[in-house]
Tab-separated table of C-alpha atoms in Angstrom:
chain	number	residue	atom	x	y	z
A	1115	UNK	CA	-6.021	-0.927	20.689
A	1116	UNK	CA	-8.300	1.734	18.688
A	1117	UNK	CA	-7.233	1.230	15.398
A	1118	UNK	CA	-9.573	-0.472	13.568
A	1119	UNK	CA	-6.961	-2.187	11.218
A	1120	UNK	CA	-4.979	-3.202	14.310
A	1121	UNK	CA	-7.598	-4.675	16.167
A	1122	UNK	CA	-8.971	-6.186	13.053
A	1123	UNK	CA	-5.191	-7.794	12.173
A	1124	UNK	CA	-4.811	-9.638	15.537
A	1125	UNK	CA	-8.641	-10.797	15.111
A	1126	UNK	CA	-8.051	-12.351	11.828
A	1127	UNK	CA	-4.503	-13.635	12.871
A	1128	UNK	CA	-5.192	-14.910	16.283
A	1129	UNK	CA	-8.673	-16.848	14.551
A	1130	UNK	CA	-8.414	-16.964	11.284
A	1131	UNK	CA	-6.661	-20.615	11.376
A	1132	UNK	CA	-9.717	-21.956	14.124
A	1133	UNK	CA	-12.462	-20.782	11.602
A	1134	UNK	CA	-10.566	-22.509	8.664
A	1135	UNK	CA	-10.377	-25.776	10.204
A	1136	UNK	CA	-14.484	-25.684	11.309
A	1137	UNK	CA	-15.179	-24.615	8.046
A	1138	UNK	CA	-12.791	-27.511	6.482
A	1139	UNK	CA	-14.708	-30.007	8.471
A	1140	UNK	CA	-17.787	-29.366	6.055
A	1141	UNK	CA	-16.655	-28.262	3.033
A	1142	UNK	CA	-13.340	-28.493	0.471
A	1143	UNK	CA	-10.585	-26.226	0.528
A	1144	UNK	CA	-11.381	-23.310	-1.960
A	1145	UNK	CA	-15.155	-23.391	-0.396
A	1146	UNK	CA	-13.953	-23.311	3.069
A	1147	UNK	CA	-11.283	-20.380	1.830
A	1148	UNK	CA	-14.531	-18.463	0.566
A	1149	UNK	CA	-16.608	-18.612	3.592
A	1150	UNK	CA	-13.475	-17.792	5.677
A	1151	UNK	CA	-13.066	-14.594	4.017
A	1152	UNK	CA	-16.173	-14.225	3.938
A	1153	UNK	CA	-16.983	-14.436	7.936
A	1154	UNK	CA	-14.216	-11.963	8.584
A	1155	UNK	CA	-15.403	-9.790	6.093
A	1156	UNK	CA	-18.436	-9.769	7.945
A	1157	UNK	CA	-16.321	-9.222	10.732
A	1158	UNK	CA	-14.613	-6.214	9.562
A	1159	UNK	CA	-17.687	-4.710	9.196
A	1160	UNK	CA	-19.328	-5.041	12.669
A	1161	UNK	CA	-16.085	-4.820	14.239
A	1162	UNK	CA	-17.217	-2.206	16.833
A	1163	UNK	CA	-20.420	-4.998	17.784
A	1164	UNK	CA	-17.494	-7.855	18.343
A	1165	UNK	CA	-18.203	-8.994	21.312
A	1166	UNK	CA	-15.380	-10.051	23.522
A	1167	UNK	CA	-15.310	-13.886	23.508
A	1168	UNK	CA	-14.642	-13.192	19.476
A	1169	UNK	CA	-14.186	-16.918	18.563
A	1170	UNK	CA	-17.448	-18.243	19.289
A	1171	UNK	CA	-18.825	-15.516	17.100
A	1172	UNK	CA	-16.960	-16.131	14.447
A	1173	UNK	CA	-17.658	-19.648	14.332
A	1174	UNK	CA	-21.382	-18.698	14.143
A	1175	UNK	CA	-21.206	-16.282	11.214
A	1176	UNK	CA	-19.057	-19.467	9.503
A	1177	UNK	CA	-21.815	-21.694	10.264
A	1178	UNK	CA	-24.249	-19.353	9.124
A	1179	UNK	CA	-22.141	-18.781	5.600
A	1180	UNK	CA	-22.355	-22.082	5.548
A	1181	UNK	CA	-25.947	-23.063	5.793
A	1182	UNK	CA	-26.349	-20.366	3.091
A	1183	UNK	CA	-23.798	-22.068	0.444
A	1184	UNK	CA	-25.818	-25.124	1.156
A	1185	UNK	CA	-29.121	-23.668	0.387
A	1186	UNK	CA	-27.465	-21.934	-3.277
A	1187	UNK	CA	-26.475	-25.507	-3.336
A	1188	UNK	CA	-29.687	-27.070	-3.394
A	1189	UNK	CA	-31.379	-24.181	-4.942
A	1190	UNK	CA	-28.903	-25.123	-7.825
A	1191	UNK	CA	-29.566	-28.638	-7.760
A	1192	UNK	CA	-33.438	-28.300	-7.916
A	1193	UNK	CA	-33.192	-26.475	-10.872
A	1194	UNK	CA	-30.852	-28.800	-12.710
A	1195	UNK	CA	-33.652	-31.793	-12.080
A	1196	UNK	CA	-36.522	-29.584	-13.197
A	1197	UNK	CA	-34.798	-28.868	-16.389
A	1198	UNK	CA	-33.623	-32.230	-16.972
A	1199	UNK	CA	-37.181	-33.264	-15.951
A	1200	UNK	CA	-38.504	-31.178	-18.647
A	1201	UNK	CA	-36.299	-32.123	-21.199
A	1202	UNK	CA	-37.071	-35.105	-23.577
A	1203	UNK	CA	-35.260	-37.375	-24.378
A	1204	UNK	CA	-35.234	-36.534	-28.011
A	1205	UNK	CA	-34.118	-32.670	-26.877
A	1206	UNK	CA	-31.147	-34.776	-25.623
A	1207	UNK	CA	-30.184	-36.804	-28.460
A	1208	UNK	CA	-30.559	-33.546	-30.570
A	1209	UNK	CA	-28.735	-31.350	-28.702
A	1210	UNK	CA	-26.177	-29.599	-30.871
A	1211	UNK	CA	-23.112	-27.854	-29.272
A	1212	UNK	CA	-22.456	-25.652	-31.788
A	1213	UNK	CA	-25.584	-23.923	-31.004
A	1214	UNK	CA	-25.311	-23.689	-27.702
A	1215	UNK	CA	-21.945	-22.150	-28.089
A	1216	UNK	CA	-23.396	-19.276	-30.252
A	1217	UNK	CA	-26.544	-19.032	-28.026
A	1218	UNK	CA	-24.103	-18.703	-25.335
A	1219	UNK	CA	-21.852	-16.114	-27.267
A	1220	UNK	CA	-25.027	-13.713	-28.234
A	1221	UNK	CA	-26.028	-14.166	-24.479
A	1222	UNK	CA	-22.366	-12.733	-23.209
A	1223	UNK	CA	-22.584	-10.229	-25.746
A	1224	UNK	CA	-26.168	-8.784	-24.384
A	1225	UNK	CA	-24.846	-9.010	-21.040
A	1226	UNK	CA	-21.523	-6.883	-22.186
A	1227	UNK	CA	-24.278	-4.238	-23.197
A	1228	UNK	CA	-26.059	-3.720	-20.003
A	1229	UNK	CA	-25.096	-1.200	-17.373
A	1230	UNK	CA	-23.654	-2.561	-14.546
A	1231	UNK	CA	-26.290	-2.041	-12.085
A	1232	UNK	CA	-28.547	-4.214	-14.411
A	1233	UNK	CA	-25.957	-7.239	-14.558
A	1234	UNK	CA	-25.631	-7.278	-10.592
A	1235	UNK	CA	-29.519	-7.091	-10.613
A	1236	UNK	CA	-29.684	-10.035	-12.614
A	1237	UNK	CA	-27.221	-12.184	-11.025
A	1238	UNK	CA	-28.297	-11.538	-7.672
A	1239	UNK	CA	-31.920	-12.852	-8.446
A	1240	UNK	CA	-31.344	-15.463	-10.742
A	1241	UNK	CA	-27.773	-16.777	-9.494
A	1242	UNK	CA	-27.452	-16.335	-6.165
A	1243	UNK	CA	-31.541	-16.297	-5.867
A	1244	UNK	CA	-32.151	-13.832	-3.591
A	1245	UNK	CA	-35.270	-12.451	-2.167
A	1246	UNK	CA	-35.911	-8.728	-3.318
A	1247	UNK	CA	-35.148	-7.768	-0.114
A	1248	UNK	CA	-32.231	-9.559	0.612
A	1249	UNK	CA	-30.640	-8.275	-3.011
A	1250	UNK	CA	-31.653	-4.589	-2.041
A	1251	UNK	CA	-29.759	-4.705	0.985
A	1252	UNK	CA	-26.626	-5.757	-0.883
A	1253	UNK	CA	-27.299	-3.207	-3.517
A	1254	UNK	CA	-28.244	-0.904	-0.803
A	1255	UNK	CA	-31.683	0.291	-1.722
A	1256	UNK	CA	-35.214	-0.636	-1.034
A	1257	UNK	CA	-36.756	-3.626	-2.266
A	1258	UNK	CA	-39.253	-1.913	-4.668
A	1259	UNK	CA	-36.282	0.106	-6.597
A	1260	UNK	CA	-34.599	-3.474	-6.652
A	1261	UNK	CA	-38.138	-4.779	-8.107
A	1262	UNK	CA	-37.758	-1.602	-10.317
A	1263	UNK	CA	-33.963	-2.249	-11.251
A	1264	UNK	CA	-34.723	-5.896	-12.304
A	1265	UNK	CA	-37.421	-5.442	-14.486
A	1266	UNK	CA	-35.859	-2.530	-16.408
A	1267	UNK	CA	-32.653	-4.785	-16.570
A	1268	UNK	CA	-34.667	-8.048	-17.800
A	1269	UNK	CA	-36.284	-5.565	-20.331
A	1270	UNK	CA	-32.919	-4.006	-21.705
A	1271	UNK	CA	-31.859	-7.910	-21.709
A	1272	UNK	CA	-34.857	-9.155	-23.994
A	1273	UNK	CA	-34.525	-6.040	-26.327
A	1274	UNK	CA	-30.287	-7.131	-26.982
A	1275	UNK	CA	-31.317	-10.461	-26.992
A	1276	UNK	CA	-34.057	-9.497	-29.450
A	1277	UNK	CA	-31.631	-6.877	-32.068
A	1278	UNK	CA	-29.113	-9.161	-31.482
A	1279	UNK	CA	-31.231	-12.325	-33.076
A	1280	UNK	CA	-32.294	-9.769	-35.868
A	1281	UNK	CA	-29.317	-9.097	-37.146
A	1282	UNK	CA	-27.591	-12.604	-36.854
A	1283	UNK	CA	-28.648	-14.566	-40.176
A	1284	UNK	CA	-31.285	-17.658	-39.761
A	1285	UNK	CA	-30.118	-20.840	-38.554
A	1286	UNK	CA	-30.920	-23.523	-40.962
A	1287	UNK	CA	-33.344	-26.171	-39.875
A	1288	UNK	CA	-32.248	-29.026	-37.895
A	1289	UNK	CA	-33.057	-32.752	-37.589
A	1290	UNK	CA	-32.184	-35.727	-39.748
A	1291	UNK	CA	-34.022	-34.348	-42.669
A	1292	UNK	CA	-32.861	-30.743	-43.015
A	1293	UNK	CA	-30.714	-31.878	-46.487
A	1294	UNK	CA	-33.927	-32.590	-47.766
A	1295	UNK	CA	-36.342	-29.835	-47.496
């Protein structure tokens, strides 16, 4: 077989059922979907460095898609107990939806402004939390062009953020005694 797509169909059918149950032993369904397509993905990629026992391969790239959801994970986690951490408890009790709806609204809108390259830059950093170098290699340039790309993007962010705030009219003051002053 030297079609690529060929041999790359009778990989994913002939495996693609033993890598969903290991992954389904560790994780829920729609995860365990994700890092299924995403092993053969990586599959498809180095399909000429396959080597012939395929399935124990495979398994290993799962595994390894695996530890990495785990870390995001935990990465996640860590930063949801540091905030909470540093929130009081009176930042709690005053915590206004409304707010954090329009917050939340300006902050989509700034995003909507910025090239895409700047977005990607962003979310690779902050949401996935890659290393420079492991987010240049996805965007596919070096890590100081990356270190480059995200500060220009962060920059273009603040200044949206910033024209944005200008032109939006004052919040009034909160707390129990707004009414009165």
């Amino acid at each position: 077989m030297d079609d690529p797509k060929e041999r790359f169909t009778a990989l994913y059918d002939r495996y693609y059922r033993n890598v969903l149950g290991y992954v389904l032993l560790r994780v829920e369904q729609a995860v365990a979907e994700d890092v299924c397509s995403e092993t053969f993905l990586v599959a498809w990629r180095r399909l000429d460095e396959l080597p012939e026992q395929a399935l124990p391969w495979l398994l290993g790239v799962a595994r390894n898609k695996l530890a990495k959801q785990r870390q995001v994970r935990h990465r996640r986690q860590d930063l949801v107990e540091r905030i909470a951490a540093l929130t009081s408890e009176h930042e709690h009790l005053a915590w206004d939806v409304a707010e954090h709806v329009v917050d939340r609204e300006q902050a989509v809108s700034a995003l909507r402004a910025l090239p895409e390259k700047d977005v990607e830059a962003m979310i690779l950093a902050t949401w996935y939390g890659l290393t420079p170098d492991q987010a240049a290699t996805v965007m596919g340039c070096s890590a100081r062009t990356f270190n480059v790309r995200l500060h220009r993007a962060r920059k273009r962010l603040s200044g949206s953020l910033s024209r944005q705030a200008a032109r939006s009219p004052a919040r009034p003051p909160r707390g129990r005694f707004a009414e009165e002053s």
